[in-house]
PDB file of N, CA and C in Angstrom:
ATOM      1  N   MET A 288      12.564-148.241 185.854  1.00  0.00           N
ATOM      2  CA  MET A 288      12.611-148.916 184.569  1.00  0.00           C
ATOM      3  C   MET A 288      13.914-149.697 184.473  1.00  0.00           C
ATOM      4  N   SER A 289      13.808-150.951 184.108  1.00  0.00           N
ATOM      5  CA  SER A 289      15.011-151.742 183.900  1.00  0.00           C
ATOM      6  C   SER A 289      15.277-151.854 182.405  1.00  0.00           C
ATOM      7  N   ASP A 290      16.542-152.080 182.070  1.00  0.00           N
ATOM      8  CA  ASP A 290      16.886-152.257 180.660  1.00  0.00           C
ATOM      9  C   ASP A 290      16.148-153.443 180.068  1.00  0.00           C
ATOM     10  N   ALA A 291      16.021-154.511 180.856  1.00  0.00           N
ATOM     11  CA  ALA A 291      15.326-155.707 180.363  1.00  0.00           C
ATOM     12  C   ALA A 291      13.862-155.393 180.052  1.00  0.00           C
ATOM     13  N   ALA A 292      13.211-154.620 180.893  1.00  0.00           N
ATOM     14  CA  ALA A 292      11.808-154.262 180.648  1.00  0.00           C
ATOM     15  C   ALA A 292      11.691-153.388 179.403  1.00  0.00           C
ATOM     16  N   LEU A 293      12.629-152.495 179.216  1.00  0.00           N
ATOM     17  CA  LEU A 293      12.623-151.629 178.037  1.00  0.00           C
ATOM     18  C   LEU A 293      12.753-152.457 176.763  1.00  0.00           C
ATOM     19  N   TRP A 294      13.750-153.338 176.733  1.00  0.00           N
ATOM     20  CA  TRP A 294      13.955-154.180 175.549  1.00  0.00           C
ATOM     21  C   TRP A 294      12.769-155.118 175.326  1.00  0.00           C
ATOM     22  N   ALA A 295      12.245-155.695 176.390  1.00  0.00           N
ATOM     23  CA  ALA A 295      11.093-156.594 176.258  1.00  0.00           C
ATOM     24  C   ALA A 295       9.886-155.846 175.713  1.00  0.00           C
ATOM     25  N   ALA A 296       9.682-154.626 176.187  1.00  0.00           N
ATOM     26  CA  ALA A 296       8.546-153.835 175.719  1.00  0.00           C
ATOM     27  C   ALA A 296       8.682-153.533 174.233  1.00  0.00           C
ATOM     28  N   LEU A 297       9.876-153.231 173.782  1.00  0.00           N
ATOM     29  CA  LEU A 297      10.085-152.873 172.382  1.00  0.00           C
ATOM     30  C   LEU A 297      10.228-154.074 171.462  1.00  0.00           C
ATOM     31  N   ALA A 298      10.293-155.265 172.030  1.00  0.00           N
ATOM     32  CA  ALA A 298      10.447-156.473 171.214  1.00  0.00           C
ATOM     33  C   ALA A 298       9.185-156.805 170.428  1.00  0.00           C
ATOM     34  N   ASP A 299       8.050-156.364 170.916  1.00  0.00           N
ATOM     35  CA  ASP A 299       6.781-156.695 170.276  1.00  0.00           C
ATOM     36  C   ASP A 299       6.451-155.682 169.176  1.00  0.00           C
ATOM     37  N   PRO A 300       6.105-156.150 167.977  1.00  0.00           N
ATOM     38  CA  PRO A 300       5.814-155.212 166.880  1.00  0.00           C
ATOM     39  C   PRO A 300       4.583-154.335 167.129  1.00  0.00           C
ATOM     40  N   HIS A 301       3.587-154.832 167.858  1.00  0.00           N
ATOM     41  CA  HIS A 301       2.419-154.002 168.164  1.00  0.00           C
ATOM     42  C   HIS A 301       2.810-152.848 169.083  1.00  0.00           C
ATOM     43  N   ARG A 302       3.676-153.122 170.042  1.00  0.00           N
ATOM     44  CA  ARG A 302       4.103-152.056 170.947  1.00  0.00           C
ATOM     45  C   ARG A 302       4.976-151.038 170.214  1.00  0.00           C
ATOM     46  N   ARG A 303       5.806-151.512 169.283  1.00  0.00           N
ATOM     47  CA  ARG A 303       6.592-150.561 168.486  1.00  0.00           C
ATOM     48  C   ARG A 303       5.669-149.691 167.633  1.00  0.00           C
ATOM     49  N   ALA A 304       4.586-150.267 167.125  1.00  0.00           N
ATOM     50  CA  ALA A 304       3.618-149.486 166.344  1.00  0.00           C
ATOM     51  C   ALA A 304       2.960-148.428 167.224  1.00  0.00           C
ATOM     52  N   ILE A 305       2.653-148.785 168.453  1.00  0.00           N
ATOM     53  CA  ILE A 305       2.060-147.820 169.386  1.00  0.00           C
ATOM     54  C   ILE A 305       3.047-146.694 169.680  1.00  0.00           C
ATOM     55  N   VAL A 306       4.306-147.055 169.906  1.00  0.00           N
ATOM     56  CA  VAL A 306       5.340-146.042 170.161  1.00  0.00           C
ATOM     57  C   VAL A 306       5.451-145.106 168.955  1.00  0.00           C
ATOM     58  N   ALA A 307       5.397-145.658 167.750  1.00  0.00           N
ATOM     59  CA  ALA A 307       5.479-144.828 166.541  1.00  0.00           C
ATOM     60  C   ALA A 307       4.290-143.870 166.457  1.00  0.00           C
ATOM     61  N   LEU A 308       3.108-144.343 166.811  1.00  0.00           N
ATOM     62  CA  LEU A 308       1.927-143.464 166.824  1.00  0.00           C
ATOM     63  C   LEU A 308       2.100-142.330 167.823  1.00  0.00           C
ATOM     64  N   LEU A 309       2.594-142.669 168.999  1.00  0.00           N
ATOM     65  CA  LEU A 309       2.738-141.673 170.060  1.00  0.00           C
ATOM     66  C   LEU A 309       3.882-140.706 169.781  1.00  0.00           C
ATOM     67  N   LEU A 310       4.760-141.082 168.866  1.00  0.00           N
ATOM     68  CA  LEU A 310       5.824-140.168 168.472  1.00  0.00           C
ATOM     69  C   LEU A 310       5.234-138.934 167.795  1.00  0.00           C
ATOM     70  N   GLU A 311       4.134-139.123 167.079  1.00  0.00           N
ATOM     71  CA  GLU A 311       3.478-138.006 166.398  1.00  0.00           C
ATOM     72  C   GLU A 311       2.841-137.035 167.392  1.00  0.00           C
ATOM     73  N   ARG A 312       2.119-137.602 168.388  1.00  0.00           N
ATOM     74  CA  ARG A 312       1.439-136.778 169.392  1.00  0.00           C
ATOM     75  C   ARG A 312       0.789-137.690 170.426  1.00  0.00           C
ATOM     76  N   PRO A 313       0.450-137.153 171.597  1.00  0.00           N
ATOM     77  CA  PRO A 313      -0.295-137.943 172.582  1.00  0.00           C
ATOM     78  C   PRO A 313      -1.658-138.346 171.996  1.00  0.00           C
ATOM     79  N   ARG A 314      -2.134-139.516 172.410  1.00  0.00           N
ATOM     80  CA  ARG A 314      -3.397-140.024 171.867  1.00  0.00           C
ATOM     81  C   ARG A 314      -4.210-140.715 172.949  1.00  0.00           C
ATOM     82  N   PRO A 315      -5.523-140.603 172.848  1.00  0.00           N
ATOM     83  CA  PRO A 315      -6.375-141.389 173.749  1.00  0.00           C
ATOM     84  C   PRO A 315      -6.385-142.856 173.307  1.00  0.00           C
ATOM     85  N   VAL A 316      -6.751-143.719 174.231  1.00  0.00           N
ATOM     86  CA  VAL A 316      -6.738-145.152 173.953  1.00  0.00           C
ATOM     87  C   VAL A 316      -7.570-145.489 172.724  1.00  0.00           C
ATOM     88  N   GLY A 317      -8.736-144.872 172.575  1.00  0.00           N
ATOM     89  CA  GLY A 317      -9.601-145.171 171.432  1.00  0.00           C
ATOM     90  C   GLY A 317      -8.917-144.958 170.098  1.00  0.00           C
ATOM     91  N   GLU A 318      -8.139-143.891 169.978  1.00  0.00           N
ATOM     92  CA  GLU A 318      -7.399-143.635 168.736  1.00  0.00           C
ATOM     93  C   GLU A 318      -6.332-144.687 168.504  1.00  0.00           C
ATOM     94  N   ILE A 319      -5.682-145.107 169.576  1.00  0.00           N
ATOM     95  CA  ILE A 319      -4.639-146.130 169.449  1.00  0.00           C
ATOM     96  C   ILE A 319      -5.258-147.446 169.008  1.00  0.00           C
ATOM     97  N   VAL A 320      -6.393-147.792 169.612  1.00  0.00           N
ATOM     98  CA  VAL A 320      -7.108-149.017 169.224  1.00  0.00           C
ATOM     99  C   VAL A 320      -7.439-148.980 167.733  1.00  0.00           C
ATOM    100  N   GLU A 321      -8.010-147.877 167.300  1.00  0.00           N
ATOM    101  CA  GLU A 321      -8.422-147.740 165.900  1.00  0.00           C
ATOM    102  C   GLU A 321      -7.225-147.792 164.955  1.00  0.00           C
ATOM    103  N   ALA A 322      -6.169-147.082 165.280  1.00  0.00           N
ATOM    104  CA  ALA A 322      -5.000-147.008 164.402  1.00  0.00           C
ATOM    105  C   ALA A 322      -4.262-148.339 164.304  1.00  0.00           C
ATOM    106  N   CYS A 323      -4.235-149.086 165.391  1.00  0.00           N
ATOM    107  CA  CYS A 323      -3.484-150.347 165.409  1.00  0.00           C
ATOM    108  C   CYS A 323      -4.318-151.542 164.967  1.00  0.00           C
ATOM    109  N   GLY A 324      -5.630-151.385 164.961  1.00  0.00           N
ATOM    110  CA  GLY A 324      -6.485-152.491 164.552  1.00  0.00           C
ATOM    111  C   GLY A 324      -6.524-153.631 165.554  1.00  0.00           C
ATOM    112  N   LEU A 325      -6.243-153.333 166.802  1.00  0.00           N
ATOM    113  CA  LEU A 325      -6.284-154.334 167.864  1.00  0.00           C
ATOM    114  C   LEU A 325      -7.557-154.142 168.678  1.00  0.00           C
ATOM    115  N   SER A 326      -7.888-155.142 169.474  1.00  0.00           N
ATOM    116  CA  SER A 326      -9.020-154.985 170.380  1.00  0.00           C
ATOM    117  C   SER A 326      -8.627-154.037 171.509  1.00  0.00           C
ATOM    118  N   GLN A 327      -9.633-153.475 172.163  1.00  0.00           N
ATOM    119  CA  GLN A 327      -9.350-152.563 173.273  1.00  0.00           C
ATOM    120  C   GLN A 327      -8.611-153.290 174.401  1.00  0.00           C
ATOM    121  N   PRO A 328      -9.017-154.516 174.805  1.00  0.00           N
ATOM    122  CA  PRO A 328      -8.269-155.193 175.868  1.00  0.00           C
ATOM    123  C   PRO A 328      -6.814-155.491 175.485  1.00  0.00           C
ATOM    124  N   SER A 329      -6.592-155.880 174.232  1.00  0.00           N
ATOM    125  CA  SER A 329      -5.229-156.161 173.779  1.00  0.00           C
ATOM    126  C   SER A 329      -4.385-154.886 173.773  1.00  0.00           C
ATOM    127  N   THR A 330      -4.970-153.799 173.287  1.00  0.00           N
ATOM    128  CA  THR A 330      -4.261-152.515 173.270  1.00  0.00           C
ATOM    129  C   THR A 330      -3.928-152.075 174.691  1.00  0.00           C
ATOM    130  N   SER A 331      -4.864-152.239 175.601  1.00  0.00           N
ATOM    131  CA  SER A 331      -4.623-151.861 176.999  1.00  0.00           C
ATOM    132  C   SER A 331      -3.487-152.665 177.608  1.00  0.00           C
ATOM    133  N   LYS A 332      -3.405-153.944 177.277  1.00  0.00           N
ATOM    134  CA  LYS A 332      -2.296-154.775 177.782  1.00  0.00           C
ATOM    135  C   LYS A 332      -0.961-154.274 177.245  1.00  0.00           C
ATOM    136  N   HIS A 333      -0.922-153.950 175.965  1.00  0.00           N
ATOM    137  CA  HIS A 333       0.318-153.429 175.378  1.00  0.00           C
ATOM    138  C   HIS A 333       0.696-152.091 176.019  1.00  0.00           C
ATOM    139  N   LEU A 334      -0.293-151.237 176.229  1.00  0.00           N
ATOM    140  CA  LEU A 334      -0.027-149.947 176.861  1.00  0.00           C
ATOM    141  C   LEU A 334       0.481-150.121 178.291  1.00  0.00           C
ATOM    142  N   ARG A 335      -0.042-151.111 179.004  1.00  0.00           N
ATOM    143  CA  ARG A 335       0.425-151.360 180.367  1.00  0.00           C
ATOM    144  C   ARG A 335       1.898-151.786 180.356  1.00  0.00           C
ATOM    145  N   VAL A 336       2.278-152.643 179.411  1.00  0.00           N
ATOM    146  CA  VAL A 336       3.683-153.056 179.303  1.00  0.00           C
ATOM    147  C   VAL A 336       4.562-151.846 179.011  1.00  0.00           C
ATOM    148  N   LEU A 337       4.127-151.004 178.085  1.00  0.00           N
ATOM    149  CA  LEU A 337       4.897-149.797 177.751  1.00  0.00           C
ATOM    150  C   LEU A 337       4.989-148.848 178.947  1.00  0.00           C
ATOM    151  N   ARG A 338       3.894-148.725 179.687  1.00  0.00           N
ATOM    152  CA  ARG A 338       3.887-147.859 180.879  1.00  0.00           C
ATOM    153  C   ARG A 338       4.809-148.435 181.958  1.00  0.00           C
ATOM    154  N   ASP A 339       4.729-149.745 182.192  1.00  0.00           N
ATOM    155  CA  ASP A 339       5.587-150.378 183.205  1.00  0.00           C
ATOM    156  C   ASP A 339       7.063-150.255 182.854  1.00  0.00           C
ATOM    157  N   ALA A 340       7.370-150.232 181.554  1.00  0.00           N
ATOM    158  CA  ALA A 340       8.757-150.071 181.110  1.00  0.00           C
ATOM    159  C   ALA A 340       9.202-148.612 181.151  1.00  0.00           C
ATOM    160  N   GLY A 341       8.262-147.703 181.404  1.00  0.00           N
ATOM    161  CA  GLY A 341       8.591-146.283 181.479  1.00  0.00           C
ATOM    162  C   GLY A 341       8.580-145.575 180.144  1.00  0.00           C
ATOM    163  N   LEU A 342       8.130-146.243 179.095  1.00  0.00           N
ATOM    164  CA  LEU A 342       8.149-145.649 177.764  1.00  0.00           C
ATOM    165  C   LEU A 342       7.013-144.670 177.517  1.00  0.00           C
ATOM    166  N   VAL A 343       5.900-144.862 178.210  1.00  0.00           N
ATOM    167  CA  VAL A 343       4.764-143.963 178.028  1.00  0.00           C
ATOM    168  C   VAL A 343       4.257-143.479 179.379  1.00  0.00           C
ATOM    169  N   ARG A 344       3.604-142.317 179.319  1.00  0.00           N
ATOM    170  CA  ARG A 344       2.914-141.749 180.485  1.00  0.00           C
ATOM    171  C   ARG A 344       1.443-141.681 180.140  1.00  0.00           C
ATOM    172  N   VAL A 345       0.618-141.705 181.170  1.00  0.00           N
ATOM    173  CA  VAL A 345      -0.818-141.609 180.946  1.00  0.00           C
ATOM    174  C   VAL A 345      -1.365-140.501 181.825  1.00  0.00           C
ATOM    175  N   ARG A 346      -2.346-139.772 181.273  1.00  0.00           N
ATOM    176  CA  ARG A 346      -3.042-138.761 182.065  1.00  0.00           C
ATOM    177  C   ARG A 346      -4.531-138.921 181.805  1.00  0.00           C
ATOM    178  N   GLN A 347      -5.272-138.596 182.803  1.00  0.00           N
ATOM    179  CA  GLN A 347      -6.726-138.652 182.708  1.00  0.00           C
ATOM    180  C   GLN A 347      -7.236-137.336 182.131  1.00  0.00           C
ATOM    181  N   ASP A 348      -8.088-137.422 181.127  1.00  0.00           N
ATOM    182  CA  ASP A 348      -8.712-136.249 180.526  1.00  0.00           C
ATOM    183  C   ASP A 348     -10.209-136.537 180.488  1.00  0.00           C
ATOM    184  N   ALA A 349     -10.909-136.087 181.532  1.00  0.00           N
ATOM    185  CA  ALA A 349     -12.331-136.403 181.724  1.00  0.00           C
ATOM    186  C   ALA A 349     -12.477-137.920 181.786  1.00  0.00           C
ATOM    187  N   GLN A 350     -13.180-138.501 180.839  1.00  0.00           N
ATOM    188  CA  GLN A 350     -13.394-139.952 180.853  1.00  0.00           C
ATOM    189  C   GLN A 350     -12.336-140.712 180.045  1.00  0.00           C
ATOM    190  N   ARG A 351     -11.417-140.001 179.436  1.00  0.00           N
ATOM    191  CA  ARG A 351     -10.434-140.647 178.567  1.00  0.00           C
ATOM    192  C   ARG A 351      -9.070-140.722 179.229  1.00  0.00           C
ATOM    193  N   ARG A 352      -8.328-141.747 178.854  1.00  0.00           N
ATOM    194  CA  ARG A 352      -6.920-141.852 179.227  1.00  0.00           C
ATOM    195  C   ARG A 352      -6.107-141.490 177.992  1.00  0.00           C
ATOM    196  N   VAL A 353      -5.223-140.527 178.158  1.00  0.00           N
ATOM    197  CA  VAL A 353      -4.406-140.053 177.042  1.00  0.00           C
ATOM    198  C   VAL A 353      -2.971-140.488 177.311  1.00  0.00           C
ATOM    199  N   TYR A 354      -2.390-141.166 176.321  1.00  0.00           N
ATOM    200  CA  TYR A 354      -1.026-141.674 176.444  1.00  0.00           C
ATOM    201  C   TYR A 354      -0.068-140.815 175.641  1.00  0.00           C
ATOM    202  N   ALA A 355       1.133-140.639 176.196  1.00  0.00           N
ATOM    203  CA  ALA A 355       2.186-139.873 175.537  1.00  0.00           C
ATOM    204  C   ALA A 355       3.516-140.579 175.767  1.00  0.00           C
ATOM    205  N   LEU A 356       4.441-140.385 174.837  1.00  0.00           N
ATOM    206  CA  LEU A 356       5.780-140.947 175.007  1.00  0.00           C
ATOM    207  C   LEU A 356       6.513-140.226 176.130  1.00  0.00           C
ATOM    208  N   ASP A 357       7.316-140.979 176.856  1.00  0.00           N
ATOM    209  CA  ASP A 357       8.248-140.390 177.816  1.00  0.00           C
ATOM    210  C   ASP A 357       9.614-140.433 177.136  1.00  0.00           C
ATOM    211  N   PRO A 358      10.210-139.303 176.832  1.00  0.00           N
ATOM    212  CA  PRO A 358      11.454-139.302 176.058  1.00  0.00           C
ATOM    213  C   PRO A 358      12.678-139.836 176.813  1.00  0.00           C
ATOM    214  N   ALA A 359      12.654-139.881 178.116  1.00  0.00           N
ATOM    215  CA  ALA A 359      13.847-140.286 178.872  1.00  0.00           C
ATOM    216  C   ALA A 359      14.331-141.694 178.525  1.00  0.00           C
ATOM    217  N   PRO A 360      13.463-142.705 178.494  1.00  0.00           N
ATOM    218  CA  PRO A 360      13.965-144.043 178.138  1.00  0.00           C
ATOM    219  C   PRO A 360      14.473-144.115 176.700  1.00  0.00           C
ATOM    220  N   ILE A 361      13.852-143.350 175.813  1.00  0.00           N
ATOM    221  CA  ILE A 361      14.312-143.334 174.417  1.00  0.00           C
ATOM    222  C   ILE A 361      15.707-142.703 174.345  1.00  0.00           C
ATOM    223  N   ALA A 362      15.929-141.660 175.122  1.00  0.00           N
ATOM    224  CA  ALA A 362      17.254-141.023 175.169  1.00  0.00           C
ATOM    225  C   ALA A 362      18.292-141.994 175.726  1.00  0.00           C
ATOM    226  N   ALA A 363      17.907-142.761 176.752  1.00  0.00           N
ATOM    227  CA  ALA A 363      18.830-143.758 177.320  1.00  0.00           C
ATOM    228  C   ALA A 363      19.149-144.830 176.288  1.00  0.00           C
ATOM    229  N   LEU A 364      18.158-145.250 175.540  1.00  0.00           N
ATOM    230  CA  LEU A 364      18.362-146.245 174.490  1.00  0.00           C
ATOM    231  C   LEU A 364      19.277-145.685 173.408  1.00  0.00           C
ATOM    232  N   ASP A 365      19.059-144.433 173.028  1.00  0.00           N
ATOM    233  CA  ASP A 365      19.905-143.792 172.031  1.00  0.00           C
ATOM    234  C   ASP A 365      21.355-143.710 172.510  1.00  0.00           C
ATOM    235  N   ALA A 366      21.546-143.374 173.780  1.00  0.00           N
ATOM    236  CA  ALA A 366      22.900-143.307 174.340  1.00  0.00           C
ATOM    237  C   ALA A 366      23.558-144.683 174.331  1.00  0.00           C
ATOM    238  N   TRP A 367      22.781-145.714 174.627  1.00  0.00           N
ATOM    239  CA  TRP A 367      23.324-147.074 174.628  1.00  0.00           C
ATOM    240  C   TRP A 367      23.729-147.488 173.211  1.00  0.00           C
ATOM    241  N   LEU A 368      22.954-147.071 172.212  1.00  0.00           N
ATOM    242  CA  LEU A 368      23.222-147.438 170.827  1.00  0.00           C
ATOM    243  C   LEU A 368      24.349-146.615 170.180  1.00  0.00           C
ATOM    244  N   ALA A 369      24.714-145.483 170.770  1.00  0.00           N
ATOM    245  CA  ALA A 369      25.689-144.573 170.162  1.00  0.00           C
ATOM    246  C   ALA A 369      26.999-145.249 169.760  1.00  0.00           C
ATOM    247  N   PRO A 370      27.636-146.062 170.617  1.00  0.00           N
ATOM    248  CA  PRO A 370      28.893-146.685 170.193  1.00  0.00           C
ATOM    249  C   PRO A 370      28.713-147.628 168.997  1.00  0.00           C
ATOM    250  N   TYR A 371      27.565-148.292 168.948  1.00  0.00           N
ATOM    251  CA  TYR A 371      27.301-149.198 167.830  1.00  0.00           C
ATOM    252  C   TYR A 371      27.056-148.416 166.553  1.00  0.00           C
ATOM    253  N   ARG A 372      26.396-147.272 166.679  1.00  0.00           N
ATOM    254  CA  ARG A 372      26.168-146.406 165.528  1.00  0.00           C
ATOM    255  C   ARG A 372      27.501-145.891 164.993  1.00  0.00           C
ATOM    256  N   ARG A 373      28.407-145.512 165.908  1.00  0.00           N
ATOM    257  CA  ARG A 373      29.736-145.044 165.479  1.00  0.00           C
ATOM    258  C   ARG A 373      30.482-146.159 164.759  1.00  0.00           C
ATOM    259  N   LEU A 374      30.411-147.378 165.298  1.00  0.00           N
ATOM    260  CA  LEU A 374      31.072-148.527 164.669  1.00  0.00           C
ATOM    261  C   LEU A 374      30.528-148.736 163.260  1.00  0.00           C
ATOM    262  N   TRP A 375      29.220-148.686 163.121  1.00  0.00           N
ATOM    263  CA  TRP A 375      28.590-148.863 161.818  1.00  0.00           C
ATOM    264  C   TRP A 375      29.004-147.741 160.860  1.00  0.00           C
ATOM    265  N   ASN A 376      28.973-146.495 161.337  1.00  0.00           N
ATOM    266  CA  ASN A 376      29.364-145.365 160.486  1.00  0.00           C
ATOM    267  C   ASN A 376      30.825-145.456 160.083  1.00  0.00           C
ATOM    268  N   ASP A 377      31.692-145.841 161.029  1.00  0.00           N
ATOM    269  CA  ASP A 377      33.117-146.000 160.705  1.00  0.00           C
ATOM    270  C   ASP A 377      33.309-147.065 159.635  1.00  0.00           C
ATOM    271  N   SER A 378      32.580-148.164 159.752  1.00  0.00           N
ATOM    272  CA  SER A 378      32.689-149.240 158.761  1.00  0.00           C
ATOM    273  C   SER A 378      32.216-148.771 157.393  1.00  0.00           C
ATOM    274  N   LEU A 379      31.114-148.033 157.355  1.00  0.00           N
ATOM    275  CA  LEU A 379      30.614-147.523 156.072  1.00  0.00           C
ATOM    276  C   LEU A 379      31.565-146.493 155.474  1.00  0.00           C
ATOM    277  N   ASP A 380      32.153-145.659 156.330  1.00  0.00           N
ATOM    278  CA  ASP A 380      33.130-144.684 155.842  1.00  0.00           C
ATOM    279  C   ASP A 380      34.338-145.387 155.232  1.00  0.00           C
ATOM    280  N   ALA A 381      34.820-146.437 155.901  1.00  0.00           N
ATOM    281  CA  ALA A 381      35.967-147.199 155.392  1.00  0.00           C
ATOM    282  C   ALA A 381      35.618-147.860 154.061  1.00  0.00           C
ATOM    283  N   LEU A 382      34.434-148.400 153.954  1.00  0.00           N
ATOM    284  CA  LEU A 382      34.000-149.004 152.695  1.00  0.00           C
ATOM    285  C   LEU A 382      33.946-147.950 151.596  1.00  0.00           C
ATOM    286  N   GLY A 383      33.402-146.782 151.909  1.00  0.00           N
ATOM    287  CA  GLY A 383      33.335-145.707 150.928  1.00  0.00           C
ATOM    288  C   GLY A 383      34.716-145.289 150.446  1.00  0.00           C
ATOM    289  N   ARG A 384      35.673-145.175 151.388  1.00  0.00           N
ATOM    290  CA  ARG A 384      37.040-144.808 151.003  1.00  0.00           C
ATOM    291  C   ARG A 384      37.649-145.884 150.113  1.00  0.00           C
ATOM    292  N   ARG A 385      37.408-147.131 150.447  1.00  0.00           N
ATOM    293  CA  ARG A 385      37.966-148.226 149.645  1.00  0.00           C
ATOM    294  C   ARG A 385      37.379-148.223 148.236  1.00  0.00           C
ATOM    295  N   LEU A 386      36.089-147.978 148.141  1.00  0.00           N
ATOM    296  CA  LEU A 386      35.461-147.919 146.820  1.00  0.00           C
ATOM    297  C   LEU A 386      35.976-146.732 146.023  1.00  0.00           C
ATOM    298  N   ASP A 387      36.158-145.594 146.698  1.00  0.00           N
ATOM    299  CA  ASP A 387      36.702-144.416 146.015  1.00  0.00           C
ATOM    300  C   ASP A 387      38.100-144.694 145.491  1.00  0.00           C
ATOM    301  N   ASP A 388      38.925-145.396 146.283  1.00  0.00           N
ATOM    302  CA  ASP A 388      40.304-145.700 145.891  1.00  0.00           C
ATOM    303  C   ASP A 388      40.361-146.692 144.735  1.00  0.00           C
ATOM    304  N   SER A 389      39.361-147.552 144.616  1.00  0.00           N
ATOM    305  CA  SER A 389      39.420-148.598 143.591  1.00  0.00           C
ATOM    306  C   SER A 389      38.739-148.183 142.292  1.00  0.00           C
ATOM    307  N   GLU A 390      38.150-147.010 142.250  1.00  0.00           N
ATOM    308  CA  GLU A 390      37.493-146.565 141.017  1.00  0.00           C
ATOM    309  C   GLU A 390      38.530-146.322 139.936  1.00  0.00           C
ATOM    310  N   GLU A 391      38.161-146.737 138.730  1.00  0.00           N
ATOM    311  CA  GLU A 391      39.047-146.479 137.596  1.00  0.00           C
ATOM    312  C   GLU A 391      38.877-145.030 137.186  1.00  0.00           C
ATOM    313  N   PRO A 392      39.953-144.435 136.679  1.00  0.00           N
ATOM    314  CA  PRO A 392      39.823-143.050 136.205  1.00  0.00           C
ATOM    315  C   PRO A 392      38.890-142.994 134.996  1.00  0.00           C
ATOM    316  N   PRO A 393      38.184-141.890 134.827  1.00  0.00           N
ATOM    317  CA  PRO A 393      37.268-141.782 133.686  1.00  0.00           C
ATOM    318  C   PRO A 393      38.044-141.826 132.375  1.00  0.00           C
ATOM    319  N   LEU A 394      37.402-142.387 131.360  1.00  0.00           N
ATOM    320  CA  LEU A 394      38.025-142.455 130.028  1.00  0.00           C
ATOM    321  C   LEU A 394      38.046-141.062 129.413  1.00  0.00           C
ATOM    322  N   SER A 395      39.162-140.748 128.758  1.00  0.00           N
ATOM    323  CA  SER A 395      39.239-139.432 128.101  1.00  0.00           C
ATOM    324  C   SER A 395      38.529-139.520 126.750  1.00  0.00           C
ATOM    325  N   LYS A 396      38.030-138.390 126.285  1.00  0.00           N
ATOM    326  CA  LYS A 396      37.298-138.339 125.011  1.00  0.00           C
ATOM    327  C   LYS A 396      38.184-137.754 123.921  1.00  0.00           C
ATOM    328  N   ASP A 397      39.334-138.324 123.712  1.00  0.00           N
ATOM    329  CA  ASP A 397      40.246-137.833 122.669  1.00  0.00           C
ATOM    330  C   ASP A 397      39.897-138.385 121.340  1.00  0.00           C
TER     331      ASP A 397
END
C-alpha cells in the first residue's frame, strides 16, 4: 500500500461512505450496494480501489464476498495525522486560555 493510493482511495465520498459502513461490521457486497445506493458494478469498482489501497479485506463466504476494514492503514493514517492533531489542540488550548484571561469579572449583587 502506498500513501498516494491510500489518500486517493479516501478522496472519493462514495468510498468514504463504504469505509464508514464497514466500520460498523463486515458486510457482503449486496448490503454495501443497498446501503450506498450505487449500482453493483460501481460499488465493485470502489471496493477494488479500497482493496488495492489496503483499506479493506475480502473473504469468500459461499457465493458471497464479504468485505471488512483492515485497521492497519487506518492506524498509519492516524499516526500521520497525530502531529497535526496536536497542533490543532495546542492552538485551541491557547485560544481558550486567551478567552479565559480576557473575561470580565462577574458583577457583584450589592
